[in-house]
């Protein structure tokens, strides 16, 4: 037996209603906020992610599916959507056509991580990018959008954590203070963090190793190092969130895994998921579009992890409103196929098992979950009628073939 690849899941039919519910809900809420959908390829030039995400990030360093294609070019499966979406925006000059872009995308991402509950090698994200606006109200509105998606999915017990990562003006002083602090705790840091404290000290605050978590408890907080502009921006975001009745907590340790974030960053987590409890994360990235060769336009975005959202939902039963058609005899079977087609063309879900004996067909009808069964036998053919059977009560009635579709519609309350 050839099995699937570890960490890459099949999504089987019973789970599909939940996937559709999440995707359709997200699409509806994005629609309310005036967003358009953009679909980019899953494969990009590797250099896009090196430039977009920063070479010293875990994702780029350890988790990318990178390989040479047949012409020897290095390509990578996208580990996140932002770099791809921005590449598409820049390549097609979308910001030149309309300086404000509000885009969402939904699709698979790939990271070579250690698979566990809630963490996979192929997973799906619902992604949002809002480009061309830099004010704090934009941040608040974007966080509110993420919060509204979670709300529309009916999630409870969710927590929004917010932080500001400052900007190129104030972050260097903070990084300096952080480096000095970490030097004093060097012995307690893991090997990776001893290296990272030089190259990227913020990343140490994000380390999952217990010893590192303890070592940075008293680390300086970025809030104390924000420049006046970043401070007032941050304050205005928090004030607006309060007015929008979006509950949040501040978390000065929230640095996120990617290099490109500036100012507002945030994460949404949900109770009931175990250790992988982050359902969404994002933030502002004012330098990224220019870094990728585009115009000097600001941006902010976020991504929800679809698998984790689905883990939080109750199962959704598959749709069972419809009519099962049963036929006795070869002539009746052929005519039953005509009835099925007429029902479907009228928008009524219908099924049959015409290859089987009458008894087995009736058994299928009973198991179908449909409330109604249409029976066609010799008598019905002779009198140009169809027998309708209510599969709940067992009650039967005879309807003329000419009004069959309408009778089914009526019986199903459609
Ligand atoms: P990130 O792109 O790392 O900020 O992740 C955004 C969201 O995607 C997270 O909050 C998770 O819900 C989800 N996510 C990230 N990595 C994985 C993964 N390997 N498996 C499943 N979901 C993931």
CSV table of C-alpha atoms and ligand atoms in Angstrom, one decimal:
chain,number,residue,atom,x,y,z
A,1,UNK,CA,0.0,0.0,0.0
A,2,UNK,CA,1.3,3.4,-0.9
A,3,UNK,CA,0.4,5.8,2.0
A,4,UNK,CA,0.2,9.6,2.0
A,5,UNK,CA,3.2,11.7,3.2
A,6,UNK,CA,3.6,12.2,6.9
A,7,UNK,CA,2.0,15.4,8.1
A,8,UNK,CA,-0.1,15.8,4.9
A,9,UNK,CA,-3.7,14.9,5.5
A,10,UNK,CA,-6.5,13.7,3.4
A,11,UNK,CA,-9.8,15.6,4.1
A,12,UNK,CA,-12.5,12.9,3.9
A,13,UNK,CA,-16.1,13.5,2.9
A,14,UNK,CA,-17.6,13.6,6.5
A,15,UNK,CA,-15.2,16.5,7.3
A,16,UNK,CA,-16.0,18.5,4.2
A,17,UNK,CA,-19.1,20.3,5.6
A,18,UNK,CA,-16.9,21.9,8.3
A,19,UNK,CA,-14.3,22.9,5.8
A,20,UNK,CA,-16.9,24.5,3.6
A,21,UNK,CA,-18.5,26.2,6.6
A,22,UNK,CA,-15.2,27.8,7.7
A,23,UNK,CA,-14.3,28.9,4.1
A,24,UNK,CA,-17.8,30.2,3.3
A,25,UNK,CA,-18.0,32.1,6.6
A,26,UNK,CA,-14.6,33.7,6.0
A,27,UNK,CA,-15.6,34.6,2.5
A,28,UNK,CA,-18.8,36.2,3.8
A,29,UNK,CA,-17.0,38.3,6.5
A,30,UNK,CA,-14.3,39.4,4.1
A,31,UNK,CA,-17.1,40.4,1.7
A,32,UNK,CA,-18.7,42.6,4.5
A,33,UNK,CA,-15.3,44.3,4.8
A,34,UNK,CA,-15.0,44.9,1.0
A,35,UNK,CA,-12.1,42.4,0.4
A,36,UNK,CA,-11.4,40.6,-2.9
A,37,UNK,CA,-9.9,37.2,-3.3
A,38,UNK,CA,-6.4,36.6,-4.8
A,39,UNK,CA,-5.1,33.1,-5.6
A,40,UNK,CA,-1.4,32.7,-6.1
A,41,UNK,CA,0.5,29.5,-7.0
A,42,UNK,CA,1.8,27.1,-4.3
A,43,UNK,CA,5.3,27.1,-5.8
A,44,UNK,CA,7.5,30.2,-5.9
A,45,UNK,CA,11.1,31.1,-6.5
A,46,UNK,CA,13.0,30.3,-3.3
A,47,UNK,CA,14.5,33.8,-3.2
A,48,UNK,CA,11.0,35.3,-2.7
A,49,UNK,CA,10.8,33.7,0.8
A,50,UNK,CA,14.4,34.4,1.7
A,51,UNK,CA,13.8,38.0,1.0
A,52,UNK,CA,10.3,38.2,2.2
A,53,UNK,CA,10.5,36.2,5.5
A,54,UNK,CA,14.1,36.8,6.5
A,55,UNK,CA,16.9,34.2,6.3
A,56,UNK,CA,17.2,33.9,10.0
A,57,UNK,CA,13.7,32.7,10.7
A,58,UNK,CA,12.8,29.2,11.7
A,59,UNK,CA,10.5,28.7,8.8
A,60,UNK,CA,13.1,29.6,6.2
A,61,UNK,CA,16.0,28.0,7.9
A,62,UNK,CA,14.5,24.7,8.7
A,63,UNK,CA,11.0,24.2,7.4
A,64,UNK,CA,10.9,25.1,3.7
A,65,UNK,CA,10.2,22.4,1.1
A,66,UNK,CA,12.9,23.6,-1.3
A,67,UNK,CA,14.1,21.8,-4.4
A,68,UNK,CA,15.6,22.4,-7.8
A,69,UNK,CA,13.1,22.0,-10.6
A,70,UNK,CA,14.0,20.3,-13.9
A,71,UNK,CA,15.8,23.4,-15.2
A,72,UNK,CA,17.9,23.6,-12.0
A,73,UNK,CA,16.1,26.7,-10.5
A,74,UNK,CA,15.6,26.7,-6.8
A,75,UNK,CA,11.8,26.7,-6.0
A,76,UNK,CA,9.9,26.3,-2.7
A,77,UNK,CA,6.4,25.3,-1.7
A,78,UNK,CA,5.0,28.4,0.0
A,79,UNK,CA,5.3,28.2,3.8
A,80,UNK,CA,3.0,31.3,4.1
A,81,UNK,CA,0.9,33.4,1.8
A,82,UNK,CA,2.0,37.0,2.5
A,83,UNK,CA,5.2,36.9,0.4
A,84,UNK,CA,3.3,35.3,-2.6
A,85,UNK,CA,0.4,37.7,-2.4
A,86,UNK,CA,2.7,40.7,-2.3
A,87,UNK,CA,4.8,39.3,-5.2
A,88,UNK,CA,1.6,39.0,-7.2
A,89,UNK,CA,0.5,42.6,-6.2
A,90,UNK,CA,3.9,44.0,-7.2
A,91,UNK,CA,4.2,42.0,-10.4
A,92,UNK,CA,0.7,43.0,-11.6
A,93,UNK,CA,1.1,46.6,-10.5
A,94,UNK,CA,-2.1,46.4,-8.5
A,95,UNK,CA,-1.1,49.3,-6.1
A,96,UNK,CA,-0.5,51.5,-9.1
A,97,UNK,CA,-4.1,50.8,-10.3
A,98,UNK,CA,-5.6,51.3,-6.8
A,99,UNK,CA,-3.4,52.4,-3.9
A,100,UNK,CA,-5.5,50.6,-1.3
A,101,UNK,CA,-5.7,46.8,-1.7
A,102,UNK,CA,-7.8,44.6,0.5
A,103,UNK,CA,-7.1,41.0,-0.4
A,104,UNK,CA,-7.8,37.6,1.1
A,105,UNK,CA,-6.7,34.1,0.0
A,106,UNK,CA,-7.4,30.6,1.2
A,107,UNK,CA,-5.2,27.6,0.5
A,108,UNK,CA,-2.5,25.1,1.5
A,109,UNK,CA,0.8,26.0,3.0
A,110,UNK,CA,3.8,23.7,3.5
A,111,UNK,CA,6.3,23.6,6.4
A,112,UNK,CA,8.6,20.7,7.3
A,113,UNK,CA,7.7,20.7,11.0
A,114,UNK,CA,7.5,17.8,13.4
A,115,UNK,CA,3.8,16.7,13.0
A,116,UNK,CA,1.6,16.6,16.1
A,117,UNK,CA,-1.9,17.5,16.9
A,118,UNK,CA,-2.7,20.8,15.3
A,119,UNK,CA,0.7,21.0,13.5
A,120,UNK,CA,1.1,19.5,10.0
A,121,UNK,CA,3.4,19.7,7.1
A,122,UNK,CA,0.6,20.6,4.7
A,123,UNK,CA,-1.9,22.8,6.4
A,124,UNK,CA,-4.3,25.5,5.2
A,125,UNK,CA,-4.6,29.1,6.0
A,126,UNK,CA,-7.2,31.9,5.5
A,127,UNK,CA,-5.0,34.9,4.8
A,128,UNK,CA,-5.7,38.6,4.8
A,129,UNK,CA,-3.6,41.4,3.4
A,130,UNK,CA,-4.5,45.1,3.6
A,131,UNK,CA,-2.1,47.3,1.7
A,132,UNK,CA,-1.6,51.0,1.3
A,133,UNK,CA,-2.9,52.4,4.6
A,134,UNK,CA,-0.8,52.9,7.7
A,135,UNK,CA,-3.0,54.5,10.4
A,136,UNK,CA,-3.9,52.9,13.8
A,137,UNK,CA,-7.6,52.7,12.8
A,138,UNK,CA,-6.6,50.4,10.0
A,139,UNK,CA,-4.9,48.1,12.4
A,140,UNK,CA,-7.9,48.1,14.8
A,141,UNK,CA,-10.3,47.4,11.9
A,142,UNK,CA,-8.1,44.5,10.7
A,143,UNK,CA,-7.9,43.0,14.1
A,144,UNK,CA,-11.7,43.5,14.4
A,145,UNK,CA,-12.1,41.6,11.1
A,146,UNK,CA,-10.1,38.6,12.5
A,147,UNK,CA,-12.2,38.8,15.6
A,148,UNK,CA,-15.4,38.9,13.6
A,149,UNK,CA,-14.4,35.8,11.6
A,150,UNK,CA,-13.8,33.9,14.8
A,151,UNK,CA,-17.1,35.2,16.1
A,152,UNK,CA,-19.0,34.2,13.0
A,153,UNK,CA,-17.6,30.7,13.3
A,154,UNK,CA,-19.2,30.6,16.8
A,155,UNK,CA,-15.8,30.1,18.6
A,156,UNK,CA,-15.8,30.8,22.3
A,157,UNK,CA,-12.9,31.0,24.7
A,158,UNK,CA,-10.7,32.9,22.3
A,159,UNK,CA,-8.1,35.3,23.4
A,160,UNK,CA,-6.6,38.2,21.3
A,161,UNK,CA,-3.1,39.2,22.4
A,162,UNK,CA,-1.6,42.4,21.0
A,163,UNK,CA,1.9,44.0,21.0
A,164,UNK,CA,3.9,46.6,19.2
A,165,UNK,CA,7.2,45.7,17.7
A,166,UNK,CA,8.2,49.3,17.1
A,167,UNK,CA,9.8,50.4,13.9
A,168,UNK,CA,13.3,50.8,12.4
A,169,UNK,CA,13.7,54.0,14.4
A,170,UNK,CA,13.1,52.5,17.9
A,171,UNK,CA,13.7,48.8,17.5
A,172,UNK,CA,17.5,48.9,17.4
A,173,UNK,CA,17.7,50.5,20.9
A,174,UNK,CA,15.4,47.7,22.2
A,175,UNK,CA,17.4,45.0,20.5
A,176,UNK,CA,20.5,46.5,22.1
A,177,UNK,CA,18.9,46.4,25.5
A,178,UNK,CA,17.7,42.9,24.9
A,179,UNK,CA,21.1,41.7,23.8
A,180,UNK,CA,22.7,43.2,26.9
A,181,UNK,CA,20.1,41.5,29.1
A,182,UNK,CA,20.6,38.2,27.4
A,183,UNK,CA,24.3,38.3,27.7
A,184,UNK,CA,23.7,38.2,31.5
A,185,UNK,CA,21.6,35.1,31.0
A,186,UNK,CA,23.7,33.5,28.3
A,187,UNK,CA,24.4,30.3,30.4
A,188,UNK,CA,20.6,29.6,30.7
A,189,UNK,CA,19.8,29.9,27.0
A,190,UNK,CA,19.7,27.0,24.5
A,191,UNK,CA,22.4,26.7,21.8
A,192,UNK,CA,20.1,28.2,19.2
A,193,UNK,CA,19.3,31.2,21.3
A,194,UNK,CA,22.9,31.9,22.2
A,195,UNK,CA,23.5,32.3,18.5
A,196,UNK,CA,20.2,34.2,17.9
A,197,UNK,CA,20.7,36.7,20.7
A,198,UNK,CA,23.4,38.2,18.5
A,199,UNK,CA,21.7,38.0,15.2
A,200,UNK,CA,18.0,38.4,16.1
A,201,UNK,CA,17.5,38.8,19.9
A,202,UNK,CA,13.7,39.3,19.6
A,203,UNK,CA,13.4,35.7,18.4
A,204,UNK,CA,14.8,34.5,21.8
A,205,UNK,CA,11.6,35.8,23.4
A,206,UNK,CA,9.7,33.4,21.2
A,207,UNK,CA,11.8,30.3,22.0
A,208,UNK,CA,9.7,27.3,23.2
A,209,UNK,CA,12.6,25.8,25.3
A,210,UNK,CA,11.7,25.9,29.0
A,211,UNK,CA,15.1,27.2,30.1
A,212,UNK,CA,14.9,30.1,27.6
A,213,UNK,CA,11.3,30.9,28.7
A,214,UNK,CA,12.5,31.2,32.3
A,215,UNK,CA,15.6,33.1,31.4
A,216,UNK,CA,13.8,35.9,29.6
A,217,UNK,CA,11.0,36.4,32.2
A,218,UNK,CA,12.6,39.7,33.4
A,219,UNK,CA,13.8,40.8,29.9
A,220,UNK,CA,13.1,44.5,29.1
A,221,UNK,CA,9.7,45.1,27.5
A,222,UNK,CA,9.5,46.7,24.1
A,223,UNK,CA,6.8,49.0,25.2
A,224,UNK,CA,9.4,50.9,27.3
A,225,UNK,CA,11.5,51.5,24.1
A,226,UNK,CA,8.9,52.6,21.6
A,227,UNK,CA,9.5,56.0,19.9
A,228,UNK,CA,6.8,58.6,20.4
A,229,UNK,CA,5.2,57.8,17.0
A,230,UNK,CA,5.0,54.1,17.7
A,231,UNK,CA,3.8,54.7,21.2
A,232,UNK,CA,0.9,56.9,20.1
A,233,UNK,CA,0.1,54.5,17.2
A,234,UNK,CA,0.0,51.6,19.7
A,235,UNK,CA,-2.2,53.5,22.1
A,236,UNK,CA,-4.6,54.5,19.4
A,237,UNK,CA,-4.9,50.9,18.2
A,238,UNK,CA,-5.8,49.8,21.8
A,239,UNK,CA,-8.3,52.6,22.3
A,240,UNK,CA,-10.0,51.8,19.0
A,241,UNK,CA,-10.2,48.1,19.8
A,242,UNK,CA,-11.9,49.0,23.1
A,243,UNK,CA,-14.4,51.2,21.2
A,244,UNK,CA,-15.1,48.3,18.8
A,245,UNK,CA,-15.7,46.0,21.8
A,246,UNK,CA,-12.9,43.7,20.7
A,247,UNK,CA,-11.5,42.3,23.9
A,248,UNK,CA,-7.7,42.0,24.0
A,249,UNK,CA,-4.7,41.6,26.4
A,250,UNK,CA,-1.4,43.2,25.9
A,251,UNK,CA,1.6,40.8,25.6
A,252,UNK,CA,5.0,42.4,25.5
A,253,UNK,CA,6.6,39.0,24.7
A,254,UNK,CA,4.6,38.5,21.5
A,255,UNK,CA,7.2,38.8,18.8
A,256,UNK,CA,5.9,36.4,16.1
A,257,UNK,CA,8.2,34.2,14.1
A,258,UNK,CA,8.8,36.4,11.1
A,259,UNK,CA,11.2,39.3,10.5
A,260,UNK,CA,9.0,41.6,8.6
A,261,UNK,CA,6.6,42.8,11.3
A,262,UNK,CA,6.6,46.4,12.4
A,263,UNK,CA,4.4,48.1,15.0
A,264,UNK,CA,1.2,46.2,15.7
A,265,UNK,CA,1.5,42.4,16.0
A,266,UNK,CA,-1.2,40.0,17.3
A,267,UNK,CA,-2.1,36.5,17.9
A,268,UNK,CA,-5.5,34.8,18.6
A,269,UNK,CA,-5.5,31.6,20.7
A,270,UNK,CA,-8.3,29.3,21.6
A,271,UNK,CA,-8.9,27.1,24.7
A,272,UNK,CA,-9.3,23.4,24.0
A,273,UNK,CA,-6.5,22.9,21.5
A,274,UNK,CA,-3.7,21.8,23.7
A,275,UNK,CA,-0.2,23.1,23.1
A,276,UNK,CA,-0.8,24.3,19.5
A,277,UNK,CA,-3.5,26.8,20.6
A,278,UNK,CA,-2.7,29.7,18.2
A,279,UNK,CA,-5.5,29.9,15.7
A,280,UNK,CA,-4.4,33.1,14.0
A,281,UNK,CA,-1.5,35.5,13.9
A,282,UNK,CA,-0.5,38.6,12.1
A,283,UNK,CA,0.7,42.1,12.2
A,284,UNK,CA,1.8,45.2,10.3
A,285,UNK,CA,4.7,45.1,7.8
A,286,UNK,CA,5.4,48.6,6.6
A,287,UNK,CA,8.7,47.8,5.0
A,288,UNK,CA,8.0,44.5,3.3
A,289,UNK,CA,6.4,45.7,0.0
A,290,UNK,CA,9.5,47.9,-0.7
A,291,UNK,CA,11.8,45.1,0.4
A,292,UNK,CA,10.3,42.8,-2.2
A,293,UNK,CA,10.9,45.4,-4.9
A,294,UNK,CA,7.5,47.1,-4.8
A,295,UNK,CA,6.4,50.7,-4.0
A,296,UNK,CA,7.0,52.1,-0.5
A,297,UNK,CA,3.5,51.1,0.7
A,298,UNK,CA,2.6,50.0,4.2
A,299,UNK,CA,0.6,46.9,4.9
A,300,UNK,CA,-1.0,44.7,7.6
A,301,UNK,CA,-2.2,41.2,7.5
A,302,UNK,CA,-3.0,38.0,9.3
A,303,UNK,CA,-3.5,34.3,8.8
A,304,UNK,CA,-5.9,31.8,10.4
A,305,UNK,CA,-5.0,28.1,10.5
A,306,UNK,CA,-7.9,26.2,9.1
A,307,UNK,CA,-7.2,22.8,10.6
A,308,UNK,CA,-7.2,24.3,14.1
A,309,UNK,CA,-10.4,26.2,13.5
A,310,UNK,CA,-12.0,23.0,12.4
A,311,UNK,CA,-10.8,21.2,15.5
A,312,UNK,CA,-12.8,23.7,17.5
A,313,UNK,CA,-16.1,23.1,15.6
A,314,UNK,CA,-18.8,20.5,16.3
A,315,UNK,CA,-19.4,18.1,13.4
A,316,UNK,CA,-21.8,19.3,10.9
A,317,UNK,CA,-24.2,16.7,9.5
A,318,UNK,CA,-24.2,16.3,5.7
A,319,UNK,CA,-27.2,17.6,3.9
A,320,UNK,CA,-30.1,15.2,3.8
A,321,UNK,CA,-32.9,17.1,2.3
A,322,UNK,CA,-33.9,15.3,-0.9
A,323,UNK,CA,-35.7,12.4,-2.5
A,324,UNK,CA,-34.6,8.8,-3.0
A,325,UNK,CA,-36.0,7.1,-6.1
A,326,UNK,CA,-36.7,3.4,-6.2
A,327,UNK,CA,-37.8,1.3,-9.2
A,328,UNK,CA,-39.0,-2.2,-9.8
A,329,UNK,CA,-38.3,-3.7,-13.2
A,330,UNK,CA,-36.1,-2.6,-16.1
A,331,UNK,CA,-38.6,-0.3,-17.8
A,332,UNK,CA,-39.3,1.4,-14.5
A,333,UNK,CA,-35.5,1.8,-13.8
A,334,UNK,CA,-35.0,3.7,-17.1
A,335,UNK,CA,-38.0,5.9,-16.3
A,336,UNK,CA,-36.7,6.4,-12.8
A,337,UNK,CA,-33.5,7.8,-14.3
A,338,UNK,CA,-35.7,10.4,-16.1
A,339,UNK,CA,-37.4,11.3,-12.8
A,340,UNK,CA,-34.0,11.7,-11.1
A,341,UNK,CA,-32.8,14.0,-13.8
A,342,UNK,CA,-36.1,16.1,-13.7
A,343,UNK,CA,-35.7,16.5,-10.0
A,344,UNK,CA,-32.0,17.5,-10.2
A,345,UNK,CA,-32.8,20.0,-13.0
A,346,UNK,CA,-35.4,21.5,-10.7
A,347,UNK,CA,-32.7,21.9,-8.0
A,348,UNK,CA,-33.9,19.0,-5.9
A,349,UNK,CA,-31.2,16.7,-4.5
A,350,UNK,CA,-32.0,13.1,-5.4
A,351,UNK,CA,-30.3,9.7,-5.5
A,352,UNK,CA,-31.0,6.1,-6.5
A,353,UNK,CA,-29.4,2.7,-6.5
A,354,UNK,CA,-30.8,1.4,-9.7
A,355,UNK,CA,-28.2,-1.3,-10.1
A,356,UNK,CA,-29.6,-3.1,-7.1
A,357,UNK,CA,-32.7,-5.3,-6.5
A,358,UNK,CA,-35.9,-3.6,-5.3
A,359,UNK,CA,-35.3,-4.8,-1.7
A,360,UNK,CA,-31.7,-3.4,-1.6
A,361,UNK,CA,-32.9,-0.2,-3.2
A,362,UNK,CA,-35.5,0.2,-0.4
A,363,UNK,CA,-32.7,-0.5,2.2
A,364,UNK,CA,-30.6,2.3,0.6
A,365,UNK,CA,-33.6,4.6,0.7
A,366,UNK,CA,-34.0,4.0,4.4
A,367,UNK,CA,-30.3,4.6,5.1
A,368,UNK,CA,-30.1,7.7,2.8
A,369,UNK,CA,-31.4,10.1,5.5
A,370,UNK,CA,-33.7,11.6,2.9
A,371,UNK,CA,-37.2,12.2,4.2
A,372,UNK,CA,-38.9,11.1,1.0
A,373,UNK,CA,-38.9,8.2,-1.4
A,374,UNK,CA,-40.4,8.0,-4.9
A,375,UNK,CA,-41.5,4.5,-6.0
A,376,UNK,CA,-41.9,3.5,-9.6
A,377,UNK,CA,-43.2,0.0,-10.5
A,378,UNK,CA,-45.4,-1.7,-13.1
A,379,UNK,CA,-48.6,-0.2,-11.7
A,380,UNK,CA,-47.2,3.3,-11.6
A,381,UNK,CA,-46.0,3.0,-15.2
A,382,UNK,CA,-49.4,1.8,-16.3
A,383,UNK,CA,-51.2,4.6,-14.6
A,384,UNK,CA,-48.5,7.3,-15.3
A,385,UNK,CA,-48.2,8.0,-11.6
A,386,UNK,CA,-45.5,7.8,-9.0
A,387,UNK,CA,-45.9,6.7,-5.4
A,388,UNK,CA,-44.4,9.1,-2.8
A,389,UNK,CA,-43.5,7.6,0.5
A,390,UNK,CA,-42.7,9.6,3.6
A,391,UNK,CA,-39.8,7.7,5.0
A,392,UNK,CA,-40.5,9.0,8.5
A,393,UNK,CA,-44.1,8.2,8.9
A,394,UNK,CA,-44.4,5.5,6.3
A,395,UNK,CA,-47.4,7.2,4.7
A,396,UNK,CA,-47.8,6.8,1.0
A,397,UNK,CA,-49.6,8.8,-1.7
A,398,UNK,CA,-50.0,8.6,-5.4
A,399,UNK,CA,-49.2,11.6,-7.6
A,400,UNK,CA,-49.6,12.0,-11.4
A,401,UNK,CA,-46.3,11.9,-13.3
A,402,UNK,CA,-47.0,15.4,-14.7
A,403,UNK,CA,-47.0,17.0,-11.3
A,404,UNK,CA,-44.3,14.8,-9.8
A,405,UNK,CA,-41.6,17.4,-9.5
A,406,UNK,CA,-44.0,19.9,-7.8
A,407,UNK,CA,-45.3,17.3,-5.5
A,408,UNK,CA,-41.8,16.4,-4.3
A,409,UNK,CA,-41.0,20.1,-3.9
A,410,UNK,CA,-44.1,20.5,-1.7
A,411,UNK,CA,-43.4,17.4,0.3
A,412,UNK,CA,-39.9,18.7,1.0
A,413,UNK,CA,-41.1,22.2,1.8
A,414,UNK,CA,-38.8,23.6,-0.9
B,1,LIG,P1,2.0,31.8,11.1
B,1,LIG,O1,2.0,31.9,9.6
B,1,LIG,O2,3.1,30.9,11.6
B,1,LIG,O3,1.8,33.1,11.8
B,1,LIG,O4,0.7,30.9,11.5
B,1,LIG,C1,-0.6,31.4,11.4
B,1,LIG,C2,-1.6,30.4,11.8
B,1,LIG,O5,-1.5,29.2,11.0
B,1,LIG,C3,-1.3,29.8,13.2
B,1,LIG,O6,-1.9,30.5,14.2
B,1,LIG,C4,-1.8,28.4,13.1
B,1,LIG,O7,-3.2,28.4,13.4
B,1,LIG,C5,-1.6,28.0,11.7
B,1,LIG,N1,-0.4,27.2,11.5
B,1,LIG,C6,0.9,27.6,11.4
B,1,LIG,N2,1.7,26.5,11.2
B,1,LIG,C7,0.9,25.4,11.2
B,1,LIG,C8,1.1,24.0,11.0
B,1,LIG,N3,2.3,23.5,10.8
B,1,LIG,N4,0.0,23.2,11.0
B,1,LIG,C9,-1.2,23.7,11.2
B,1,LIG,N5,-1.5,25.0,11.4
B,1,LIG,C10,-0.5,25.8,11.4
